PDB file of N, CA and C in Angstrom:
ATOM      1  N   GLU A   1     114.700 288.783  43.627  1.00 79.00           N
ATOM      2  CA  GLU A   1     115.490 288.551  44.800  1.00 79.00           C
ATOM      3  C   GLU A   1     114.870 288.843  46.160  1.00 79.00           C
ATOM      4  N   LEU A   2     113.657 289.619  46.018  1.00 83.00           N
ATOM      5  CA  LEU A   2     112.910 289.893  47.293  1.00 83.00           C
ATOM      6  C   LEU A   2     112.037 288.829  47.577  1.00 83.00           C
ATOM      7  N   GLY A   3     111.434 288.153  46.704  1.00 85.00           N
ATOM      8  CA  GLY A   3     110.438 287.146  46.983  1.00 85.00           C
ATOM      9  C   GLY A   3     111.061 285.783  47.592  1.00 85.00           C
ATOM     10  N   ALA A   4     112.323 285.338  47.203  1.00 91.00           N
ATOM     11  CA  ALA A   4     112.758 284.159  47.665  1.00 91.00           C
ATOM     12  C   ALA A   4     112.987 284.203  49.253  1.00 91.00           C
ATOM     13  N   PRO A   5     113.576 284.992  49.751  1.00 93.00           N
ATOM     14  CA  PRO A   5     113.764 285.014  51.301  1.00 93.00           C
ATOM     15  C   PRO A   5     112.606 285.100  52.012  1.00 93.00           C
ATOM     16  N   ILE A   6     111.517 285.866  51.538  1.00 94.00           N
ATOM     17  CA  ILE A   6     110.242 286.034  52.222  1.00 94.00           C
ATOM     18  C   ILE A   6     109.486 284.732  52.173  1.00 94.00           C
ATOM     19  N   TYR A   7     109.516 284.237  50.946  1.00 93.00           N
ATOM     20  CA  TYR A   7     108.780 282.956  50.749  1.00 93.00           C
ATOM     21  C   TYR A   7     109.333 281.993  51.561  1.00 93.00           C
ATOM     22  N   GLN A   8     110.737 281.770  51.656  1.00 96.00           N
ATOM     23  CA  GLN A   8     111.253 280.711  52.570  1.00 96.00           C
ATOM     24  C   GLN A   8     111.061 280.952  53.952  1.00 96.00           C
ATOM     25  N   ALA A   9     110.833 282.188  54.458  1.00 96.00           N
ATOM     26  CA  ALA A   9     110.404 282.588  55.893  1.00 96.00           C
ATOM     27  C   ALA A   9     108.992 282.004  56.107  1.00 96.00           C
ATOM     28  N   ALA A  10     108.154 282.136  55.052  1.00 96.00           N
ATOM     29  CA  ALA A  10     106.739 281.784  55.132  1.00 96.00           C
ATOM     30  C   ALA A  10     106.799 280.217  55.288  1.00 96.00           C
ATOM     31  N   VAL A  11     107.503 279.569  54.386  1.00 97.00           N
ATOM     32  CA  VAL A  11     107.495 278.016  54.515  1.00 97.00           C
ATOM     33  C   VAL A  11     108.136 277.572  55.935  1.00 97.00           C
ATOM     34  N   ALA A  12     109.374 278.129  56.310  1.00 98.00           N
ATOM     35  CA  ALA A  12     109.709 277.776  57.545  1.00 98.00           C
ATOM     36  C   ALA A  12     108.779 278.056  58.841  1.00 98.00           C
ATOM     37  N   ALA A  13     108.152 279.218  58.770  1.00 97.00           N
ATOM     38  CA  ALA A  13     107.073 279.560  59.829  1.00 97.00           C
ATOM     39  C   ALA A  13     105.966 278.506  59.752  1.00 97.00           C
ATOM     40  N   ALA A  14     105.482 278.238  58.516  1.00 97.00           N
ATOM     41  CA  ALA A  14     104.425 277.285  58.371  1.00 97.00           C
ATOM     42  C   ALA A  14     104.870 275.751  58.828  1.00 97.00           C
ATOM     43  N   MET A  15     105.975 275.564  58.913  1.00 98.00           N
ATOM     44  CA  MET A  15     106.631 274.290  59.477  1.00 98.00           C
ATOM     45  C   MET A  15     106.839 274.474  60.861  1.00 98.00           C
ATOM     46  N   ASP A  16     106.396 275.297  61.651  1.00 97.00           N
ATOM     47  CA  ASP A  16     106.521 275.665  62.991  1.00 97.00           C
ATOM     48  C   ASP A  16     107.749 275.996  63.440  1.00 97.00           C
ATOM     49  N   TYR A  17     108.797 276.441  62.478  1.00 98.00           N
ATOM     50  CA  TYR A  17     110.189 277.027  63.048  1.00 98.00           C
ATOM     51  C   TYR A  17     109.854 278.583  63.527  1.00 98.00           C
ATOM     52  N   GLU A  18     110.674 278.850  64.514  1.00 98.00           N
ATOM     53  CA  GLU A  18     110.664 280.276  64.924  1.00 98.00           C
ATOM     54  C   GLU A  18     111.442 281.056  63.890  1.00 98.00           C
ATOM     55  N   VAL A  19     110.591 282.160  63.312  1.00 98.00           N
ATOM     56  CA  VAL A  19     111.400 282.825  62.114  1.00 98.00           C
ATOM     57  C   VAL A  19     111.382 284.304  62.439  1.00 98.00           C
ATOM     58  N   GLU A  20     112.588 284.921  62.305  1.00 97.00           N
ATOM     59  CA  GLU A  20     112.668 286.378  62.475  1.00 97.00           C
ATOM     60  C   GLU A  20     113.332 286.852  61.210  1.00 97.00           C
ATOM     61  N   VAL A  21     112.674 287.917  60.520  1.00 97.00           N
ATOM     62  CA  VAL A  21     113.216 288.439  59.425  1.00 97.00           C
ATOM     63  C   VAL A  21     113.712 289.888  59.750  1.00 97.00           C
ATOM     64  N   ILE A  22     114.987 290.125  59.617  1.00 96.00           N
ATOM     65  CA  ILE A  22     115.581 291.453  60.077  1.00 96.00           C
ATOM     66  C   ILE A  22     115.616 292.242  58.857  1.00 96.00           C
ATOM     67  N   CYS A  23     114.880 293.271  58.524  1.00 94.00           N
ATOM     68  CA  CYS A  23     115.033 294.035  57.388  1.00 94.00           C
ATOM     69  C   CYS A  23     115.842 295.143  57.670  1.00 94.00           C
ATOM     70  N   THR A  24     117.144 295.300  56.833  1.00 92.00           N
ATOM     71  CA  THR A  24     118.025 296.189  56.955  1.00 92.00           C
ATOM     72  C   THR A  24     118.627 296.462  55.638  1.00 92.00           C
ATOM     73  N   GLY A  25     119.582 297.418  55.415  1.00 90.00           N
ATOM     74  CA  GLY A  25     120.121 297.643  54.169  1.00 90.00           C
ATOM     75  C   GLY A  25     118.940 298.002  53.007  1.00 90.00           C
ATOM     76  N   ALA A  26     119.109 297.452  51.944  1.00 89.00           N
ATOM     77  CA  ALA A  26     118.079 297.785  50.880  1.00 89.00           C
ATOM     78  C   ALA A  26     116.691 297.254  51.293  1.00 89.00           C
ATOM     79  N   ALA A  27     116.604 296.289  52.078  1.00 92.00           N
ATOM     80  CA  ALA A  27     115.299 295.754  52.502  1.00 92.00           C
ATOM     81  C   ALA A  27     114.506 296.522  53.616  1.00 92.00           C
ATOM     82  N   GLY A  28     115.431 297.355  54.205  1.00 93.00           N
ATOM     83  CA  GLY A  28     114.796 298.201  55.411  1.00 93.00           C
ATOM     84  C   GLY A  28     113.575 298.887  54.963  1.00 93.00           C
ATOM     85  N   PRO A  29     113.528 299.770  53.887  1.00 95.00           N
ATOM     86  CA  PRO A  29     112.333 300.471  53.427  1.00 95.00           C
ATOM     87  C   PRO A  29     111.138 299.615  53.156  1.00 95.00           C
ATOM     88  N   LEU A  30     111.341 298.332  53.040  1.00 96.00           N
ATOM     89  CA  LEU A  30     110.156 297.444  52.690  1.00 96.00           C
ATOM     90  C   LEU A  30     109.262 297.446  53.926  1.00 96.00           C
ATOM     91  N   MET A  31     109.608 297.820  55.135  1.00 97.00           N
ATOM     92  CA  MET A  31     108.870 297.924  56.189  1.00 97.00           C
ATOM     93  C   MET A  31     108.019 299.154  56.299  1.00 97.00           C
ATOM     94  N   CYS A  32     108.259 300.148  55.294  1.00 97.00           N
ATOM     95  CA  CYS A  32     107.446 301.385  55.315  1.00 97.00           C
ATOM     96  C   CYS A  32     106.120 300.948  54.623  1.00 97.00           C
ATOM     97  N   ARG A  33     105.099 301.552  55.140  1.00 97.00           N
ATOM     98  CA  ARG A  33     103.793 301.424  54.482  1.00 97.00           C
ATOM     99  C   ARG A  33     103.890 301.849  52.947  1.00 97.00           C
ATOM    100  N   GLY A  34     103.320 301.010  51.942  1.00 97.00           N
ATOM    101  CA  GLY A  34     103.236 301.352  50.692  1.00 97.00           C
ATOM    102  C   GLY A  34     104.409 300.940  49.761  1.00 97.00           C
ATOM    103  N   ARG A  35     105.642 300.766  50.478  1.00 96.00           N
ATOM    104  CA  ARG A  35     106.816 300.366  49.595  1.00 96.00           C
ATOM    105  C   ARG A  35     106.820 298.903  49.180  1.00 96.00           C
ATOM    106  N   ALA A  36     106.523 297.984  50.031  1.00 97.00           N
ATOM    107  CA  ALA A  36     106.486 296.504  49.517  1.00 97.00           C
ATOM    108  C   ALA A  36     105.247 296.377  48.611  1.00 97.00           C
ATOM    109  N   ALA A  37     104.180 297.045  48.912  1.00 97.00           N
ATOM    110  CA  ALA A  37     102.937 296.779  48.119  1.00 97.00           C
ATOM    111  C   ALA A  37     103.113 297.352  46.591  1.00 97.00           C
ATOM    112  N   ALA A  38     104.201 298.164  46.430  1.00 96.00           N
ATOM    113  CA  ALA A  38     104.414 298.856  45.140  1.00 96.00           C
ATOM    114  C   ALA A  38     105.355 297.969  44.330  1.00 96.00           C
ATOM    115  N   ILE A  39     105.731 296.773  44.716  1.00 95.00           N
ATOM    116  CA  ILE A  39     106.753 296.031  44.107  1.00 95.00           C
ATOM    117  C   ILE A  39     106.193 294.630  43.758  1.00 95.00           C
ATOM    118  N   GLU A  40     105.848 294.310  42.519  1.00 94.00           N
ATOM    119  CA  GLU A  40     105.367 293.032  42.012  1.00 94.00           C
ATOM    120  C   GLU A  40     106.543 291.948  42.079  1.00 94.00           C
ATOM    121  N   ILE A  41     106.311 290.775  42.590  1.00 92.00           N
ATOM    122  CA  ILE A  41     107.337 289.810  42.648  1.00 92.00           C
ATOM    123  C   ILE A  41     107.702 289.434  41.201  1.00 92.00           C
ATOM    124  N   LYS A  42     106.564 289.250  40.331  1.00 89.00           N
ATOM    125  CA  LYS A  42     106.884 288.851  38.829  1.00 89.00           C
ATOM    126  C   LYS A  42     105.950 289.809  38.135  1.00 89.00           C
ATOM    127  N   PRO A  43     106.500 290.662  37.155  1.00 89.00           N
ATOM    128  CA  PRO A  43     105.580 291.504  36.445  1.00 89.00           C
ATOM    129  C   PRO A  43     104.346 290.885  35.958  1.00 89.00           C
ATOM    130  N   GLY A  44     103.282 291.358  36.175  1.00 92.00           N
ATOM    131  CA  GLY A  44     101.984 290.886  35.717  1.00 92.00           C
ATOM    132  C   GLY A  44     101.310 289.842  36.543  1.00 92.00           C
ATOM    133  N   SER A  45     102.056 289.464  37.581  1.00 91.00           N
ATOM    134  CA  SER A  45     101.638 288.362  38.386  1.00 91.00           C
ATOM    135  C   SER A  45     100.541 288.868  39.343  1.00 91.00           C
ATOM    136  N   GLY A  46     100.427 290.157  39.568  1.00 92.00           N
ATOM    137  CA  GLY A  46      99.478 290.757  40.695  1.00 92.00           C
ATOM    138  C   GLY A  46      99.894 290.444  42.120  1.00 92.00           C
ATOM    139  N   ARG A  47     101.062 289.669  42.268  1.00 94.00           N
ATOM    140  CA  ARG A  47     101.447 289.377  43.645  1.00 94.00           C
ATOM    141  C   ARG A  47     102.665 290.421  43.924  1.00 94.00           C
ATOM    142  N   THR A  48     102.378 290.993  45.138  1.00 95.00           N
ATOM    143  CA  THR A  48     103.486 292.023  45.639  1.00 95.00           C
ATOM    144  C   THR A  48     104.315 291.519  46.650  1.00 95.00           C
ATOM    145  N   VAL A  49     105.495 292.123  46.990  1.00 96.00           N
ATOM    146  CA  VAL A  49     106.329 291.787  48.144  1.00 96.00           C
ATOM    147  C   VAL A  49     105.556 291.783  49.359  1.00 96.00           C
ATOM    148  N   TYR A  50     104.594 292.677  49.351  1.00 97.00           N
ATOM    149  CA  TYR A  50     103.796 292.853  50.604  1.00 97.00           C
ATOM    150  C   TYR A  50     102.863 291.648  50.871  1.00 97.00           C
ATOM    151  N   ASP A  51     102.321 291.104  49.662  1.00 97.00           N
ATOM    152  CA  ASP A  51     101.519 289.988  49.910  1.00 97.00           C
ATOM    153  C   ASP A  51     102.347 288.742  50.446  1.00 97.00           C
ATOM    154  N   PHE A  52     103.645 288.713  50.124  1.00 96.00           N
ATOM    155  CA  PHE A  52     104.485 287.754  50.449  1.00 96.00           C
ATOM    156  C   PHE A  52     104.781 287.935  51.981  1.00 96.00           C
ATOM    157  N   ILE A  53     104.942 289.215  52.404  1.00 97.00           N
ATOM    158  CA  ILE A  53     105.253 289.569  53.763  1.00 97.00           C
ATOM    159  C   ILE A  53     103.959 289.157  54.683  1.00 97.00           C
ATOM    160  N   ARG A  54     102.744 289.593  54.100  1.00 98.00           N
ATOM    161  CA  ARG A  54     101.539 289.084  54.861  1.00 98.00           C
ATOM    162  C   ARG A  54     101.286 287.723  55.120  1.00 98.00           C
ATOM    163  N   GLU A  55     101.817 286.883  54.005  1.00 97.00           N
ATOM    164  CA  GLU A  55     101.545 285.483  54.211  1.00 97.00           C
ATOM    165  C   GLU A  55     102.649 284.907  55.161  1.00 97.00           C
ATOM    166  N   ALA A  56     103.832 285.381  55.088  1.00 97.00           N
ATOM    167  CA  ALA A  56     104.850 284.783  56.085  1.00 97.00           C
ATOM    168  C   ALA A  56     104.271 285.231  57.518  1.00 97.00           C
ATOM    169  N   HIS A  57     103.819 286.470  57.585  1.00 98.00           N
ATOM    170  CA  HIS A  57     103.488 286.951  58.955  1.00 98.00           C
ATOM    171  C   HIS A  57     102.388 286.078  59.462  1.00 98.00           C
ATOM    172  N   GLY A  58     101.371 285.741  58.507  1.00 98.00           N
ATOM    173  CA  GLY A  58     100.256 284.962  58.862  1.00 98.00           C
ATOM    174  C   GLY A  58     100.629 283.584  59.361  1.00 98.00           C
ATOM    175  N   HIS A  59     101.739 283.131  58.890  1.00 98.00           N
ATOM    176  CA  HIS A  59     102.205 281.766  59.299  1.00 98.00           C
ATOM    177  C   HIS A  59     103.052 281.755  60.618  1.00 98.00           C
ATOM    178  N   GLY A  60     103.325 283.112  60.958  1.00 98.00           N
ATOM    179  CA  GLY A  60     104.004 283.266  62.330  1.00 98.00           C
ATOM    180  C   GLY A  60     105.450 283.933  62.316  1.00 98.00           C
ATOM    181  N   ALA A  61     105.837 284.261  61.026  1.00 98.00           N
ATOM    182  CA  ALA A  61     107.168 284.885  60.978  1.00 98.00           C
ATOM    183  C   ALA A  61     107.163 286.385  61.544  1.00 98.00           C
ATOM    184  N   ARG A  62     108.197 286.644  62.206  1.00 98.00           N
ATOM    185  CA  ARG A  62     108.221 288.063  62.844  1.00 98.00           C
ATOM    186  C   ARG A  62     109.115 288.957  61.899  1.00 98.00           C
ATOM    187  N   PHE A  63     108.648 290.124  61.656  1.00 98.00           N
ATOM    188  CA  PHE A  63     109.323 291.091  60.828  1.00 98.00           C
ATOM    189  C   PHE A  63     109.904 292.151  61.651  1.00 98.00           C
ATOM    190  N   LEU A  64     111.186 292.349  61.730  1.00 97.00           N
ATOM    191  CA  LEU A  64     111.773 293.443  62.474  1.00 97.00           C
ATOM    192  C   LEU A  64     112.532 294.432  61.475  1.00 97.00           C
ATOM    193  N   ALA A  65     112.579 295.799  62.003  1.00 96.00           N
ATOM    194  CA  ALA A  65     113.231 296.741  61.212  1.00 96.00           C
ATOM    195  C   ALA A  65     114.618 297.216  61.848  1.00 96.00           C
ATOM    196  N   CYS A  66     115.571 297.400  61.323  1.00 95.00           N
ATOM    197  CA  CYS A  66     116.795 297.900  61.906  1.00 95.00           C
ATOM    198  C   CYS A  66     116.596 299.457  62.110  1.00 95.00           C
ATOM    199  N   ALA A  67     116.551 299.873  63.348  1.00 94.00           N
ATOM    200  CA  ALA A  67     116.266 301.403  63.607  1.00 94.00           C
ATOM    201  C   ALA A  67     117.229 302.362  62.911  1.00 94.00           C
ATOM    202  N   THR A  68     118.552 301.955  62.937  1.00 93.00           N
ATOM    203  CA  THR A  68     119.467 302.753  62.226  1.00 93.00           C
ATOM    204  C   THR A  68     119.306 302.962  60.823  1.00 93.00           C
ATOM    205  N   ASN A  69     118.832 301.837  60.234  1.00 92.00           N
ATOM    206  CA  ASN A  69     118.585 301.836  58.725  1.00 92.00           C
ATOM    207  C   ASN A  69     117.485 302.672  58.471  1.00 92.00           C
ATOM    208  N   LEU A  70     116.359 302.583  59.222  1.00 93.00           N
ATOM    209  CA  LEU A  70     115.304 303.380  59.137  1.00 93.00           C
ATOM    210  C   LEU A  70     115.464 304.873  59.252  1.00 93.00           C
ATOM    211  N   ASP A  71     116.354 305.217  60.110  1.00 92.00           N
ATOM    212  CA  ASP A  71     116.875 306.531  60.263  1.00 92.00           C
ATOM    213  C   ASP A  71     117.413 307.044  58.986  1.00 92.00           C
ATOM    214  N   LEU A  72     118.283 306.324  58.391  1.00 92.00           N
ATOM    215  CA  LEU A  72     119.071 306.607  57.243  1.00 92.00           C
ATOM    216  C   LEU A  72     118.191 306.859  56.095  1.00 92.00           C
ATOM    217  N   HIS A  73     116.919 306.111  56.050  1.00 93.00           N
ATOM    218  CA  HIS A  73     115.954 306.480  55.042  1.00 93.00           C
ATOM    219  C   HIS A  73     114.920 307.381  55.387  1.00 93.00           C
ATOM    220  N   ALA A  74     114.975 308.019  56.610  1.00 94.00           N
ATOM    221  CA  ALA A  74     113.946 309.136  57.034  1.00 94.00           C
ATOM    222  C   ALA A  74     112.693 308.354  57.238  1.00 94.00           C
ATOM    223  N   ILE A  75     112.532 307.150  57.791  1.00 94.00           N
ATOM    224  CA  ILE A  75     111.386 306.484  58.042  1.00 94.00           C
ATOM    225  C   ILE A  75     111.149 306.377  59.489  1.00 94.00           C
ATOM    226  N   ALA A  76     109.860 306.899  59.964  1.00 94.00           N
ATOM    227  CA  ALA A  76     109.673 306.856  61.309  1.00 94.00           C
ATOM    228  C   ALA A  76     108.887 305.627  61.645  1.00 94.00           C
ATOM    229  N   ALA A  77     108.897 305.422  63.035  1.00 92.00           N
ATOM    230  CA  ALA A  77     108.173 304.096  63.496  1.00 92.00           C
ATOM    231  C   ALA A  77     106.761 304.151  63.171  1.00 92.00           C
ATOM    232  N   ASP A  78     106.100 305.354  63.104  1.00 94.00           N
ATOM    233  CA  ASP A  78     104.724 305.365  62.751  1.00 94.00           C
ATOM    234  C   ASP A  78     104.380 305.216  61.282  1.00 94.00           C
ATOM    235  N   ASP A  79     105.513 304.929  60.452  1.00 96.00           N
ATOM    236  CA  ASP A  79     105.268 304.689  58.971  1.00 96.00           C
ATOM    237  C   ASP A  79     105.451 303.245  58.806  1.00 96.00           C
ATOM    238  N   LEU A  80     105.588 302.322  59.776  1.00 97.00           N
ATOM    239  CA  LEU A  80     105.795 300.914  59.531  1.00 97.00           C
ATOM    240  C   LEU A  80     104.561 300.135  59.319  1.00 97.00           C
ATOM    241  N   ILE A  81     104.634 299.026  58.649  1.00 98.00           N
ATOM    242  CA  ILE A  81     103.512 298.359  58.120  1.00 98.00           C
ATOM    243  C   ILE A  81     103.153 297.578  59.551  1.00 98.00           C
ATOM    244  N   PRO A  82     101.898 297.176  59.587  1.00 98.00           N
ATOM    245  CA  PRO A  82     101.464 296.453  60.839  1.00 98.00           C
ATOM    246  C   PRO A  82     102.115 295.092  61.044  1.00 98.00           C
ATOM    247  N   GLU A  83     102.760 294.585  60.019  1.00 98.00           N
ATOM    248  CA  GLU A  83     103.443 293.251  60.119  1.00 98.00           C
ATOM    249  C   GLU A  83     104.776 293.280  60.850  1.00 98.00           C
ATOM    250  N   CYS A  84     105.179 294.548  60.854  1.00 98.00           N
ATOM    251  CA  CYS A  84     106.504 294.820  61.508  1.00 98.00           C
ATOM    252  C   CYS A  84     106.454 294.825  63.117  1.00 98.00           C
ATOM    253  N   ALA A  85     107.023 293.795  63.675  1.00 97.00           N
ATOM    254  CA  ALA A  85     106.854 293.658  65.132  1.00 97.00           C
ATOM    255  C   ALA A  85     107.734 294.742  65.936  1.00 97.00           C
ATOM    256  N   GLY A  86     108.548 295.447  65.288  1.00 95.00           N
ATOM    257  CA  GLY A  86     109.184 296.535  66.087  1.00 95.00           C
ATOM    258  C   GLY A  86     110.673 296.805  65.527  1.00 95.00           C
ATOM    259  N   LEU A  87     111.325 297.600  66.160  1.00 95.00           N
ATOM    260  CA  LEU A  87     112.613 298.067  65.725  1.00 95.00           C
ATOM    261  C   LEU A  87     113.802 297.265  66.681  1.00 95.00           C
ATOM    262  N   VAL A  88     114.879 297.049  65.938  1.00 96.00           N
ATOM    263  CA  VAL A  88     116.130 296.412  66.712  1.00 96.00           C
ATOM    264  C   VAL A  88     117.337 297.284  66.320  1.00 96.00           C
ATOM    265  N   GLY A  89     118.342 297.133  67.166  1.00 93.00           N
ATOM    266  CA  GLY A  89     119.506 297.898  66.874  1.00 93.00           C
ATOM    267  C   GLY A  89     120.354 297.142  66.122  1.00 93.00           C
ATOM    268  N   ALA A  90     121.401 297.626  65.467  1.00 80.00           N
ATOM    269  CA  ALA A  90     122.485 297.183  64.676  1.00 80.00           C
ATOM    270  C   ALA A  90     123.158 295.888  65.186  1.00 80.00           C
ATOM    271  N   ALA A  91     123.154 295.767  66.601  1.00 87.00           N
ATOM    272  CA  ALA A  91     123.800 294.656  67.216  1.00 87.00           C
ATOM    273  C   ALA A  91     122.909 293.459  67.426  1.00 87.00           C
ATOM    274  N   TYR A  92     121.733 293.634  67.114  1.00 89.00           N
ATOM    275  CA  TYR A  92     120.739 292.596  67.422  1.00 89.00           C
ATOM    276  C   TYR A  92     121.049 291.278  66.523  1.00 89.00           C
TER     277      TYR A  92
END
């Protein structure tokens, strides 16, 4: 369930669409260093959620994290992956 939306973001960005992925809820912690890299898309594939994030980012997708959600998970801005473009509020 994590691979599909990020893969679709990569495809859309590769087609020159403006893509923003807002990570909140259960997806919020994926913006924390090490979390997405620890989750394989398909067991044994060697491809992680972080690989998909990097690919989508490489095509131009912007990843943003919900500040309130990160606070709930005790994740600081300094803990975010380089592909995360910043924090947004719940009303964004």
